[in-house]
PDB file of C-alpha atoms in Angstrom:
ATOM      1  CA  GLU A   1       0.573   0.127  -0.588  1.00 80.00           C
ATOM      2  CA  ILE A   2       1.608   3.360  -1.152  1.00 87.00           C
ATOM      3  CA  VAL A   3       2.196   5.703   1.806  1.00 93.00           C
ATOM      4  CA  LEU A   4       1.897   9.570   1.012  1.00 96.00           C
ATOM      5  CA  THR A   5       3.546  12.203   2.755  1.00 98.00           C
ATOM      6  CA  GLN A   6       2.604  16.373   2.902  1.00 98.00           C
ATOM      7  CA  SER A   7       4.797  18.810   3.661  1.00 98.00           C
ATOM      8  CA  PRO A   8       5.029  20.843   5.238  1.00 98.00           C
ATOM      9  CA  ASP A   9       1.057  20.423   7.792  1.00 98.00           C
ATOM     10  CA  THR A  10       0.321  23.804   8.079  1.00 98.00           C
ATOM     11  CA  LEU A  11       1.091  26.802   5.511  1.00 98.00           C
ATOM     12  CA  SER A  12       0.867  30.653   6.862  1.00 98.00           C
ATOM     13  CA  LEU A  13       0.888  32.932   3.977  1.00 97.00           C
ATOM     14  CA  SER A  14      -0.582  35.857   2.937  1.00 97.00           C
ATOM     15  CA  PRO A  15      -3.745  36.706   0.357  1.00 97.00           C
ATOM     16  CA  GLY A  16      -1.455  37.673  -2.375  1.00 97.00           C
ATOM     17  CA  ASP A  17       1.652  35.349  -1.874  1.00 97.00           C
ATOM     18  CA  ARG A  18       2.883  31.534  -3.586  1.00 98.00           C
ATOM     19  CA  ALA A  19       2.335  28.890  -1.677  1.00 98.00           C
ATOM     20  CA  ASN A  20       3.530  25.326  -2.299  1.00 98.00           C
ATOM     21  CA  ILE A  21       2.120  22.078  -1.362  1.00 98.00           C
ATOM     22  CA  SER A  22       4.610  18.836  -1.256  1.00 98.00           C
ATOM     23  CA  CYS A  23       3.227  15.285  -1.282  1.00 98.00           C
ATOM     24  CA  ARG A  24       5.777  12.153  -1.678  1.00 97.00           C
ATOM     25  CA  ALA A  25       4.782   8.231  -1.940  1.00 95.00           C
ATOM     26  CA  SER A  26       6.690   5.713  -0.416  1.00 93.00           C
ATOM     27  CA  GLN A  27       6.740   3.808  -3.732  1.00 89.00           C
ATOM     28  CA  SER A  28       5.963   5.110  -7.489  1.00 86.00           C
ATOM     29  CA  ALA A  29       2.156   5.047  -9.214  1.00 73.00           C
ATOM     30  CA  GLY A  30       3.334   7.447 -12.149  1.00 81.00           C
ATOM     31  CA  SER A  31       1.186  10.256 -12.245  1.00 83.00           C
ATOM     32  CA  TYR A  32      -2.285   9.764 -11.107  1.00 86.00           C
ATOM     33  CA  LEU A  33      -1.399  11.797  -8.363  1.00 94.00           C
ATOM     34  CA  THR A  34      -4.806  13.869  -7.533  1.00 97.00           C
ATOM     35  CA  TRP A  35      -4.954  16.779  -5.450  1.00 98.00           C
ATOM     36  CA  TYR A  36      -8.144  18.285  -3.069  1.00 98.00           C
ATOM     37  CA  GLN A  37      -9.665  20.773  -1.183  1.00 98.00           C
ATOM     38  CA  GLN A  38     -11.496  20.626   1.390  1.00 98.00           C
ATOM     39  CA  LYS A  39     -12.864  23.705   3.278  1.00 98.00           C
ATOM     40  CA  PRO A  40     -14.497  23.880   6.509  1.00 96.00           C
ATOM     41  CA  GLY A  41     -17.715  21.877   6.881  1.00 96.00           C
ATOM     42  CA  GLN A  42     -17.586  21.074   3.704  1.00 98.00           C
ATOM     43  CA  ALA A  43     -16.683  17.755   0.706  1.00 98.00           C
ATOM     44  CA  PRO A  44     -13.555  18.316  -1.044  1.00 98.00           C
ATOM     45  CA  ARG A  45     -13.765  18.780  -4.557  1.00 98.00           C
ATOM     46  CA  LEU A  46     -11.444  17.825  -7.216  1.00 98.00           C
ATOM     47  CA  LEU A  47      -9.076  20.395  -8.245  1.00 98.00           C
ATOM     48  CA  ILE A  48      -6.000  18.260  -9.585  1.00 97.00           C
ATOM     49  CA  TYR A  49      -5.824  14.985 -11.395  1.00 95.00           C
ATOM     50  CA  ASP A  50      -3.056  12.800 -13.305  1.00 93.00           C
ATOM     51  CA  ALA A  51      -0.561  15.215 -11.418  1.00 95.00           C
ATOM     52  CA  SER A  52      -1.175  18.087 -13.491  1.00 96.00           C
ATOM     53  CA  ASN A  53      -4.313  18.391 -15.002  1.00 96.00           C
ATOM     54  CA  ARG A  54      -6.117  21.083 -13.583  1.00 97.00           C
ATOM     55  CA  ALA A  55     -10.179  19.675 -12.898  1.00 96.00           C
ATOM     56  CA  SER A  56     -13.273  21.768 -14.689  1.00 95.00           C
ATOM     57  CA  GLY A  57     -13.835  24.714 -13.335  1.00 97.00           C
ATOM     58  CA  ILE A  58     -10.914  25.276 -11.274  1.00 98.00           C
ATOM     59  CA  PRO A  59      -8.978  28.413 -11.527  1.00 97.00           C
ATOM     60  CA  ALA A  60      -5.386  28.800 -13.999  1.00 98.00           C
ATOM     61  CA  ARG A  61      -3.588  29.687 -10.709  1.00 98.00           C
ATOM     62  CA  PHE A  62      -3.978  26.406  -9.530  1.00 98.00           C
ATOM     63  CA  SER A  63      -1.084  23.448 -11.043  1.00 98.00           C
ATOM     64  CA  GLY A  64       0.521  20.370  -9.775  1.00 97.00           C
ATOM     65  CA  SER A  65       3.889  18.950 -10.845  1.00 96.00           C
ATOM     66  CA  GLY A  66       5.481  16.001 -10.700  1.00 95.00           C
ATOM     67  CA  SER A  67       5.921  11.678 -11.172  1.00 92.00           C
ATOM     68  CA  GLY A  68       7.206   9.032  -9.955  1.00 91.00           C
ATOM     69  CA  THR A  69       6.964   9.597  -6.520  1.00 94.00           C
ATOM     70  CA  ASP A  70       7.633  13.288  -5.889  1.00 96.00           C
ATOM     71  CA  PHE A  71       4.160  15.851  -6.593  1.00 97.00           C
ATOM     72  CA  SER A  72       3.484  19.188  -5.780  1.00 97.00           C
ATOM     73  CA  LEU A  73       0.755  22.024  -6.104  1.00 98.00           C
ATOM     74  CA  SER A  74       1.607  25.695  -6.903  1.00 98.00           C
ATOM     75  CA  ILE A  75      -0.815  28.321  -5.780  1.00 97.00           C
ATOM     76  CA  GLY A  76      -0.212  31.347  -8.036  1.00 94.00           C
ATOM     77  CA  SER A  77      -1.269  34.518  -5.498  1.00 94.00           C
ATOM     78  CA  LEU A  78      -3.884  33.254  -3.099  1.00 97.00           C
ATOM     79  CA  GLU A  79      -6.592  34.720  -3.577  1.00 97.00           C
ATOM     80  CA  PRO A  80      -8.919  34.613   0.349  1.00 96.00           C
ATOM     81  CA  GLU A  81     -11.045  31.257  -0.861  1.00 97.00           C
ATOM     82  CA  ASP A  82      -7.796  29.561  -1.000  1.00 98.00           C
ATOM     83  CA  PHE A  83      -6.870  28.905   2.545  1.00 97.00           C
ATOM     84  CA  ALA A  84      -8.527  25.277   3.472  1.00 98.00           C
ATOM     85  CA  VAL A  85      -6.468  22.579   3.696  1.00 98.00           C
ATOM     86  CA  TYR A  86      -5.456  19.984   0.544  1.00 98.00           C
ATOM     87  CA  TYR A  87      -4.978  16.612   0.254  1.00 98.00           C
ATOM     88  CA  CYS A  88      -3.379  14.687  -2.419  1.00 98.00           C
ATOM     89  CA  GLN A  89      -4.717  11.440  -3.247  1.00 97.00           C
ATOM     90  CA  GLN A  90      -3.188   7.544  -5.394  1.00 94.00           C
ATOM     91  CA  ARG A  91      -4.460   4.501  -5.900  1.00 88.00           C
ATOM     92  CA  SER A  92      -1.871   1.408  -5.695  1.00 83.00           C
ATOM     93  CA  SER A  93      -1.672  -0.304  -8.361  1.00 79.00           C
ATOM     94  CA  TRP A  94      -2.973  -3.759  -6.679  1.00 78.00           C
ATOM     95  CA  PRO A  95      -5.561  -4.170  -4.806  1.00 80.00           C
ATOM     96  CA  PRO A  96      -6.344  -0.601  -6.088  1.00 83.00           C
ATOM     97  CA  VAL A  97      -7.476   0.980  -3.084  1.00 89.00           C
ATOM     98  CA  LEU A  98      -6.888   4.747  -2.289  1.00 93.00           C
ATOM     99  CA  THR A  99      -4.706   6.528  -0.315  1.00 95.00           C
ATOM    100  CA  PHE A 100      -4.439  10.275   0.836  1.00 97.00           C
ATOM    101  CA  GLY A 101      -2.164  12.461   2.656  1.00 98.00           C
ATOM    102  CA  GLN A 102      -2.255  13.273   5.598  1.00 98.00           C
ATOM    103  CA  GLY A 103      -3.450  16.650   4.765  1.00 98.00           C
ATOM    104  CA  THR A 104      -2.514  20.754   4.499  1.00 98.00           C
ATOM    105  CA  ARG A 105      -3.624  23.413   6.068  1.00 98.00           C
ATOM    106  CA  LEU A 106      -2.552  27.014   4.477  1.00 98.00           C
ATOM    107  CA  GLU A 107      -3.938  29.768   6.548  1.00 97.00           C
ATOM    108  CA  ILE A 108      -4.006  32.854   6.614  1.00 95.00           C
ATOM    109  CA  LYS A 109      -0.663  35.157   8.046  1.00 93.00           C
TER     110      LYS A 109
ATOM    111  CA  GLN B   1     -28.762  18.474 -11.698  1.00 96.00           C
ATOM    112  CA  VAL B   2     -25.473  16.662 -10.692  1.00 97.00           C
ATOM    113  CA  GLN B   3     -25.541  15.364  -7.522  1.00 98.00           C
ATOM    114  CA  LEU B   4     -24.876  12.749  -5.008  1.00 98.00           C
ATOM    115  CA  VAL B   5     -27.081  13.134  -1.582  1.00 98.00           C
ATOM    116  CA  GLU B   6     -25.907  10.154   1.632  1.00 98.00           C
ATOM    117  CA  SER B   7     -28.417   9.453   4.383  1.00 98.00           C
ATOM    118  CA  GLY B   8     -28.441   7.433   7.052  1.00 98.00           C
ATOM    119  CA  GLY B   9     -26.462   8.973   9.389  1.00 98.00           C
ATOM    120  CA  ASP B  10     -27.239   8.371  12.894  1.00 98.00           C
ATOM    121  CA  VAL B  11     -25.322   7.542  16.686  1.00 98.00           C
ATOM    122  CA  VAL B  12     -25.015   4.650  17.726  1.00 98.00           C
ATOM    123  CA  GLN B  13     -23.741   2.070  19.596  1.00 98.00           C
ATOM    124  CA  PRO B  14     -20.665  -0.031  19.479  1.00 98.00           C
ATOM    125  CA  GLY B  15     -21.232  -3.739  18.040  1.00 98.00           C
ATOM    126  CA  ARG B  16     -24.660  -2.306  16.517  1.00 98.00           C
ATOM    127  CA  SER B  17     -25.230  -2.093  12.287  1.00 98.00           C
ATOM    128  CA  LEU B  18     -25.889   1.266  10.450  1.00 98.00           C
ATOM    129  CA  ARG B  19     -27.175   0.675   6.741  1.00 98.00           C
ATOM    130  CA  LEU B  20     -25.523   4.587   4.861  1.00 98.00           C
ATOM    131  CA  SER B  21     -27.712   5.421   1.124  1.00 98.00           C
ATOM    132  CA  CYS B  22     -26.036   7.447  -1.065  1.00 98.00           C
ATOM    133  CA  ALA B  23     -28.407   9.339  -3.776  1.00 98.00           C
ATOM    134  CA  ALA B  24     -27.477  10.277  -7.478  1.00 98.00           C
ATOM    135  CA  SER B  25     -28.907  11.854  -9.720  1.00 98.00           C
ATOM    136  CA  GLY B  26     -28.374  13.787 -12.943  1.00 98.00           C
ATOM    137  CA  PHE B  27     -25.423  10.965 -14.689  1.00 97.00           C
ATOM    138  CA  ASN B  28     -25.027   7.170 -16.221  1.00 97.00           C
ATOM    139  CA  PHE B  29     -24.890   6.436 -12.377  1.00 97.00           C
ATOM    140  CA  ASN B  30     -24.475   2.747 -13.504  1.00 96.00           C
ATOM    141  CA  LYS B  31     -21.045   3.716 -16.170  1.00 96.00           C
ATOM    142  CA  TYR B  32     -19.324   4.299 -12.524  1.00 96.00           C
ATOM    143  CA  PHE B  33     -17.347   3.242 -10.373  1.00 95.00           C
ATOM    144  CA  MET B  34     -18.257   4.591  -6.783  1.00 97.00           C
ATOM    145  CA  HIS B  35     -15.871   4.761  -3.367  1.00 98.00           C
ATOM    146  CA  TRP B  36     -17.605   5.768   0.533  1.00 98.00           C
ATOM    147  CA  VAL B  37     -14.414   7.957   1.958  1.00 98.00           C
ATOM    148  CA  ARG B  38     -14.491   9.114   6.027  1.00 98.00           C
ATOM    149  CA  GLN B  39     -13.475  12.081   8.006  1.00 98.00           C
ATOM    150  CA  ALA B  40     -13.241  11.538  11.663  1.00 98.00           C
ATOM    151  CA  PRO B  41     -13.776  14.664  13.485  1.00 97.00           C
ATOM    152  CA  GLY B  42     -11.343  17.208  13.008  1.00 96.00           C
ATOM    153  CA  LYS B  43      -8.985  14.123  10.920  1.00 98.00           C
ATOM    154  CA  GLY B  44      -8.523  13.670   7.533  1.00 98.00           C
ATOM    155  CA  LEU B  45      -9.718  11.801   4.453  1.00 98.00           C
ATOM    156  CA  GLU B  46      -9.740   7.736   4.905  1.00 98.00           C
ATOM    157  CA  TRP B  47     -10.589   5.978   2.339  1.00 97.00           C
ATOM    158  CA  VAL B  48     -13.154   2.752   2.745  1.00 98.00           C
ATOM    159  CA  ALA B  49     -14.258   0.911   0.205  1.00 97.00           C
ATOM    160  CA  LEU B  50     -15.170   0.812  -4.000  1.00 96.00           C
ATOM    161  CA  ILE B  51     -17.469  -0.597  -6.104  1.00 96.00           C
ATOM    162  CA  SER B  52     -17.112  -0.903  -9.520  1.00 95.00           C
ATOM    163  CA  HIS B  53     -19.760   0.255 -11.835  1.00 96.00           C
ATOM    164  CA  ASP B  54     -21.481  -3.873 -12.528  1.00 96.00           C
ATOM    165  CA  THR B  55     -20.537  -4.530  -8.794  1.00 96.00           C
ATOM    166  CA  SER B  56     -17.990  -7.145 -10.311  1.00 95.00           C
ATOM    167  CA  HIS B  57     -15.061  -5.132  -7.844  1.00 94.00           C
ATOM    168  CA  ILE B  58     -15.350  -4.841  -3.720  1.00 96.00           C
ATOM    169  CA  TYR B  59     -12.788  -3.720  -2.232  1.00 96.00           C
ATOM    170  CA  PHE B  60     -12.470  -2.094   0.975  1.00 96.00           C
ATOM    171  CA  ALA B  61      -9.702  -0.724   3.611  1.00 95.00           C
ATOM    172  CA  ASP B  62      -8.184  -3.016   5.999  1.00 94.00           C
ATOM    173  CA  SER B  63     -10.095  -1.339   9.060  1.00 96.00           C
ATOM    174  CA  VAL B  64     -13.300  -2.136   7.689  1.00 98.00           C
ATOM    175  CA  GLU B  65     -12.780  -5.148   5.997  1.00 97.00           C
ATOM    176  CA  GLY B  66     -15.422  -7.953   7.049  1.00 97.00           C
ATOM    177  CA  ARG B  67     -17.167  -5.732   9.438  1.00 98.00           C
ATOM    178  CA  PHE B  68     -18.256  -3.605   6.535  1.00 98.00           C
ATOM    179  CA  THR B  69     -20.234  -4.104   3.502  1.00 98.00           C
ATOM    180  CA  VAL B  70     -20.998  -1.763  -0.040  1.00 98.00           C
ATOM    181  CA  SER B  71     -23.139  -3.346  -2.449  1.00 98.00           C
ATOM    182  CA  ARG B  72     -25.551  -0.621  -5.227  1.00 98.00           C
ATOM    183  CA  ASP B  73     -28.562  -0.828  -7.436  1.00 98.00           C
ATOM    184  CA  ASN B  74     -28.069   0.504 -10.159  1.00 98.00           C
ATOM    185  CA  SER B  75     -32.084   0.320 -11.216  1.00 98.00           C
ATOM    186  CA  LYS B  76     -32.500   3.172  -8.608  1.00 98.00           C
ATOM    187  CA  ASN B  77     -29.460   4.960  -8.555  1.00 98.00           C
ATOM    188  CA  SER B  78     -28.006   4.141  -5.504  1.00 98.00           C
ATOM    189  CA  LEU B  79     -25.056   2.978  -3.882  1.00 98.00           C
ATOM    190  CA  PHE B  80     -25.165   1.650   0.122  1.00 98.00           C
ATOM    191  CA  LEU B  81     -22.508   1.156   2.796  1.00 98.00           C
ATOM    192  CA  GLN B  82     -24.071  -1.642   5.212  1.00 98.00           C
ATOM    193  CA  MET B  83     -21.447  -1.220   8.729  1.00 98.00           C
ATOM    194  CA  ASN B  84     -21.978  -3.627  11.086  1.00 98.00           C
ATOM    195  CA  SER B  85     -19.668  -4.959  14.401  1.00 98.00           C
ATOM    196  CA  LEU B  86     -19.781  -0.502  14.319  1.00 98.00           C
ATOM    197  CA  ARG B  87     -16.388   1.009  16.636  1.00 98.00           C
ATOM    198  CA  THR B  88     -15.817   4.248  18.329  1.00 98.00           C
ATOM    199  CA  GLU B  89     -13.146   4.439  15.308  1.00 98.00           C
ATOM    200  CA  ASP B  90     -15.822   4.364  12.722  1.00 98.00           C
ATOM    201  CA  THR B  91     -17.357   7.766  13.863  1.00 98.00           C
ATOM    202  CA  GLY B  92     -16.572  10.310  11.465  1.00 98.00           C
ATOM    203  CA  VAL B  93     -18.008  11.937   8.261  1.00 98.00           C
ATOM    204  CA  TYR B  94     -19.375   9.185   5.828  1.00 98.00           C
ATOM    205  CA  TYR B  95     -19.045  10.405   1.803  1.00 98.00           C
ATOM    206  CA  CYS B  96     -19.353   9.008  -1.355  1.00 98.00           C
ATOM    207  CA  ALA B  97     -18.008  10.021  -4.487  1.00 98.00           C
ATOM    208  CA  ARG B  98     -17.959   9.213  -8.282  1.00 98.00           C
ATOM    209  CA  GLN B  99     -14.708   8.214  -8.882  1.00 95.00           C
ATOM    210  CA  TYR B 100     -13.909   9.814 -12.443  1.00 89.00           C
ATOM    211  CA  VAL B 101     -14.625   8.044 -15.700  1.00 81.00           C
ATOM    212  CA  ALA B 102     -11.529   8.128 -17.304  1.00 78.00           C
ATOM    213  CA  GLY B 103      -9.418   7.802 -14.146  1.00 82.00           C
ATOM    214  CA  TYR B 104      -8.505   7.606  -9.939  1.00 88.00           C
ATOM    215  CA  SER B 105      -9.887  10.125  -8.807  1.00 95.00           C
ATOM    216  CA  LEU B 106     -12.560  11.235  -6.947  1.00 97.00           C
ATOM    217  CA  ASP B 107     -14.709  14.045  -9.081  1.00 96.00           C
ATOM    218  CA  LEU B 108     -17.795  14.595  -7.181  1.00 98.00           C
ATOM    219  CA  TRP B 109     -18.495  13.915  -3.659  1.00 98.00           C
ATOM    220  CA  GLY B 110     -21.568  14.173  -1.591  1.00 98.00           C
ATOM    221  CA  GLN B 111     -22.107  16.569   1.587  1.00 98.00           C
ATOM    222  CA  GLY B 112     -21.733  13.719   3.864  1.00 98.00           C
ATOM    223  CA  THR B 113     -23.139  12.281   6.920  1.00 98.00           C
ATOM    224  CA  MET B 114     -22.224  11.747   9.824  1.00 98.00           C
ATOM    225  CA  VAL B 115     -22.195   8.802  12.244  1.00 98.00           C
ATOM    226  CA  THR B 116     -21.450   8.626  15.293  1.00 98.00           C
ATOM    227  CA  VAL B 117     -20.573   5.296  17.251  1.00 98.00           C
TER     228      VAL B 117
END
């Protein structure tokens, strides 16, 4: 089973700053890495799939990169609505179970 | 409207059972793999179960294997999670989610239903 480790656990930034969140996998799963955003009291929302593809309706300031075991989510010029918790997720090849990272809280500095 | 709506969450005693439902609408439910994901209070996301579009593939997290079962009724656009022998650590919000048809991401989530054990 793949273990995903996100860093940092908490990121304190100001609106207009750029955010970078890392996700490291314990074993390679190609480019099948997904990023979600979750705001308090809400369900997660799909941001990025297959490491670098933005989901429908996601602003261009969100971008993903990486492959193999090292991935990152970047948010350029933070907007007030971007402060939330971000999770990475991957799928093991067999059995095809899903694994989530522990989450990164992006908070206003 | 494309959406998933969970129901069935409740407060139950340890050892008891509970059945969650997820009603899908606005899309061809019978073409999608579906998942259950849970979130303990103040904690991160934990994957629980997967069921393929035709029920031929079903998988569970180790933490619920043997206690939970998952099923679906494609004629009623519904997904179910039967939870038996509930433990205090099963407490949390349970989400149903749709797997993206061309990959392994979860592209549509319900609002969640709360289970307290």
